[in-house]
Amino acid sequence: MKKLIPFFTTLFSSVVAYADYAMPIQGNKYAAEVDSLYGFLLNVSLFSFVLVIGGMIFFVLKYKRKTDNDGTPYISHNNTLEFLWSFIPFLIFMFVFAWGWKLYYQAKAYPENAFEVHAFGRQWAWDFQYKSGRMSTGEMVVPVGKPIKLIMTSSDVLHSFFIPAFRIKQDVIPGAYTALWFEADKEGEYQVFCAEYCGKSHSTMYAKVKVVSQEEFETWLAADPMKAYDGLNLADRGLKAMKTKGCNACHYLEKDQALVGPSLYGQFGAKRNFVDGSSGVVDEAYIRESIKMPNAKKSVDYENGIMNLIPVNEKEISWIIEYIKSTSKK
Amino acid sequence: MSKHHHAHHFDSAEAEFEASKFGVWVFLCTEILMFGGLFVGYILYAGKYPEVFEAGSQFLDWKLGAINTAVLLLSSYTIAISIRNIQTGETKKAINNMIITLLCGFAFMGIKGYEYNHKFHLGLYPGKYFSYDAKAHHGDVKDTAPGDHNKPELMDNLPENIPMYFSFYFLMTGIHGTHVLIGMGLIFWCLMRTRRGDFSPDYYTGLEGAALFWHLVDLVWIYLFPLLYLV
Amino acid sequence: MSQPGQNYLNHEKGLWSWLTTLDHKRIGIMYMISVFTFFFIGGVFAMLMRLELFNPEPLFAAQTYNQMMTYHGAIMTFMVIIPGVPAFIGNFILPLLIGAKDVAFPRVNLLSWYCLMVGAAISFATLFFAGVDTGWTFYTPYSIQTNGTVLMVLGAFVMGFSSILTGLNFIVTIHKLRAPGMDFFKMPLMVWALYSTAIIQVLATPVLAITLLLLAAEKLMGVGIFDPALGGDPVMFQHFFWFYSHPAVYIMILPAMGIVSELITTFSKKTIFGYRAIAFSSIGIAAVSFFVWGHHMFVSGQSQLAAVIFSFITMLVGVPTAIKTFNWVATLYRGSIEFRSPMLYALGFLFLFTIGGVTGIMLAVIAADVHFHDTYFVVAHFHYVMVGGTLMAIMGGVYYWLPKMFGKMYNELGAQISFLFIFCGFNITFFPQFLLGSYGMPRRYHQYLPEFTSLNQISSVGSWTIGVGFLIGLGVIVHCIKWGPKAPKNPWGGKTLEWTTDSPPIHENFETTPVVTEGPYEYGK
């Protein structure tokens, strides 16, 4: 008997350790609370499993058939037992329901003073916009120790914003706004996944949450995002900009092959026949129009494709033009 | 008169009849759930876009809808009477009542056809095919809803997603109309079988089933009519 | 009176006699061939998926994988697991279990098989015209933009009728055709299970029908009900869809539980513990199942209140499920246990379904679900209950009733080896997926970050093991049907009515209508 207590303590704490192992890093206190809940669920489940399946295995071995004429007792039911093993699970279920509710309520109680960021899901990237006007794609920088509220929508189909480290997730819906909030305890970089099937590149619609100190955040917010391109020539800037904004999800940038949309490699000067019957050439104006009004002049070969309006400023457009020109010199 | 032999797995003709009736009732439950889903959709969107549904319903003539309601109610009555006739051996009366039921069905579909045609003429097609031009058709339709609900001025200034109303209208009346046609087919088949002498006071299961189906078709319309025409 | 040697298999000869049969036993066998075929096709897609996922870098083009993922789900859901027990096993065994000569409406029964086949053909046709990649759940607005959607949902619509007609038939059969003396509480629990299932089939499937019709209308006409560009609500689709699809999962598990009740009691030679509790639990689960659909939508944008209510009611549906599990284990107590293959599958069911069930409770906890939703954790959960649960029960039921169906005994060693491969392979495939999910890997991903590699590789190796297991199983079954030794009337010492008649049964099932005077599991008396 005495040996059982340390045995079970070890077993159950290893289950809790397993829960920590099986979960991503705890990005904040809320994540730790969810993990505690999961640890509890795992322990109760393991206990029930051992009881039920252990009992099952014990019975089938102990009561293995000895002769073909074995008699068995006629035990039709036992009301006390039935009641107990209905009521006790019911109590456990109610307990975990309430615990889950409590945490969910916390997750939905958006703090009044939360720092708001707008997030947009699109096929196949995440864009972020800050109230200062700062925009970014694929990377959301936030200050540590402050509640952050995301106001989210989609430009096209359903997506879902999932930050495993914070144990939070929320679908983003075209035509509606949904919200999410978190407060990061420590600096670091956390993975974001899209968690609602949205087509071809659903698996690679990654983003990162970068949690930094307040000063670093303010520096970043005020900084010119164009600085990331310092030291590169215009064509290289164009390639980098397109990759950052996720253009390569639908267009091959470095080879001449069709994807969801036409390749952008070596296309400067190419002829195009448009859906409305007219035709033209891929020049500076056409490239710019294709970005600013994506579906205005579609090539007949891509009639059914729909391109999203992606935030690109004038300087970035000129880099993209230079990149496409540079690959077309041959 | 041919004697009906009940199927081998039933103990008696009564058992077979009871089972068949039960089966038809279970099937009617499935129909209620299917139409129910459609009604839930309608109610939710009418709640979300009340101006769309109010404007759209102006194009429906409630008097025609009321006539159709009366027609279906009459037809439910006549098909029920035809069963009574079979039970008392009055086959000729049964046949006449079935014919009246069918005529009512034709009348219903005829009025429906007229309504659909009028809408197509105005360009009131469902969803993306909608092409109504208020200026061209001003004054075409009047007095479409009873009393306070009558607001013909709404037809001149339709909300942007008005095609949604007509999608629902055509879907609901279309699916219902399909069921009317199926019901008429079933009753026609019963009519043929009665003429052939298949039915007798001891056996009229097919007619019972067809009549029950017809009552459901009537019941669904009883809900459709106020929802579409009166509110 | 039938001649000696005459049974339902040789009653009439030729393909046409099968395709126009009104005999529930023949219809059951036709369903068996259909379901097994669809299972292998769906299984091939699964193996290809796991092959792709063996490495983080993709093997196939993204859209190829996404389509495979969709067809795997649609085939397994609509063509295997939903018809699997009711239409295949249920059709064969229900009239025998209640002492009847056939189901209430044999022609409707045949029609239901044709609905499945025609619907399946329509759905498969999309593979050749326009591959669908929406996932079997067809969420809008992506499904509105995808080309093959209309045809695929038309196929599902037709297959839905197969399910409705089967359910309708079973309800009337159970009410009206029970043998004299068999009141409701003398029915075998398999019948209670089929009855509860039939209620769901009849009440839930029509809602799927209208949902699919509305989806098709949205795509063809632009109704504006689900498409946000036209003023519609994409989340509304999810409500409509899950209103059917949640009860549908109970269509999948309830009849499987019925099989488990039969197997446990026969192979313990002991009366079932808590007959009424199990019977009422089946009805209870069927009833409550209609009110929990929102637990698939905790992060979809539904209100907090809705989420809380759905979580609460989901907990309630867990209670009767737990009751059944405890009752089955209690039946083993002081029984006389025989480890034949059907029993192995029943015990395997208990093991795997318990894991599936407790992880279901975890998913019902809102805060936990927010993390687990749309990750591999959910994939693992539903495979544990649908494959570890339903499929195991189907295999157990097949070996149990195979001697009755064909009058031949299968090779026990072969069946046990098949079980071992399937049971072990299953755990190797799916247990790592709980870890992948809790660790954050989302589902429906055709490529993944390198940190998920080792668990994915283990899972893929597991899938090859299951594949081998099922191939061996197929071999055992085919071998049995063609070359198995003759089976007696009652190879297992079962107490239910099907064991009182010949193996295989005569066309009319019983020489004379049985009269029932006692309960179905009167061992030990």
PDB file of C-alpha atoms in Angstrom, chain C residues 176 202 266 508:
ATOM      1  CA  LYS C 176     -44.357  -4.202 -36.873  1.00  0.00           C
ATOM      2  CA  VAL C 202     -34.741   9.559 -40.660  1.00  0.00           C
ATOM      3  CA  THR C 266     -21.977 -14.442 -26.652  1.00  0.00           C
ATOM      4  CA  GLU C 508     -37.804 -17.263 -45.715  1.00  0.00           C
TER       5      GLU C 508
END
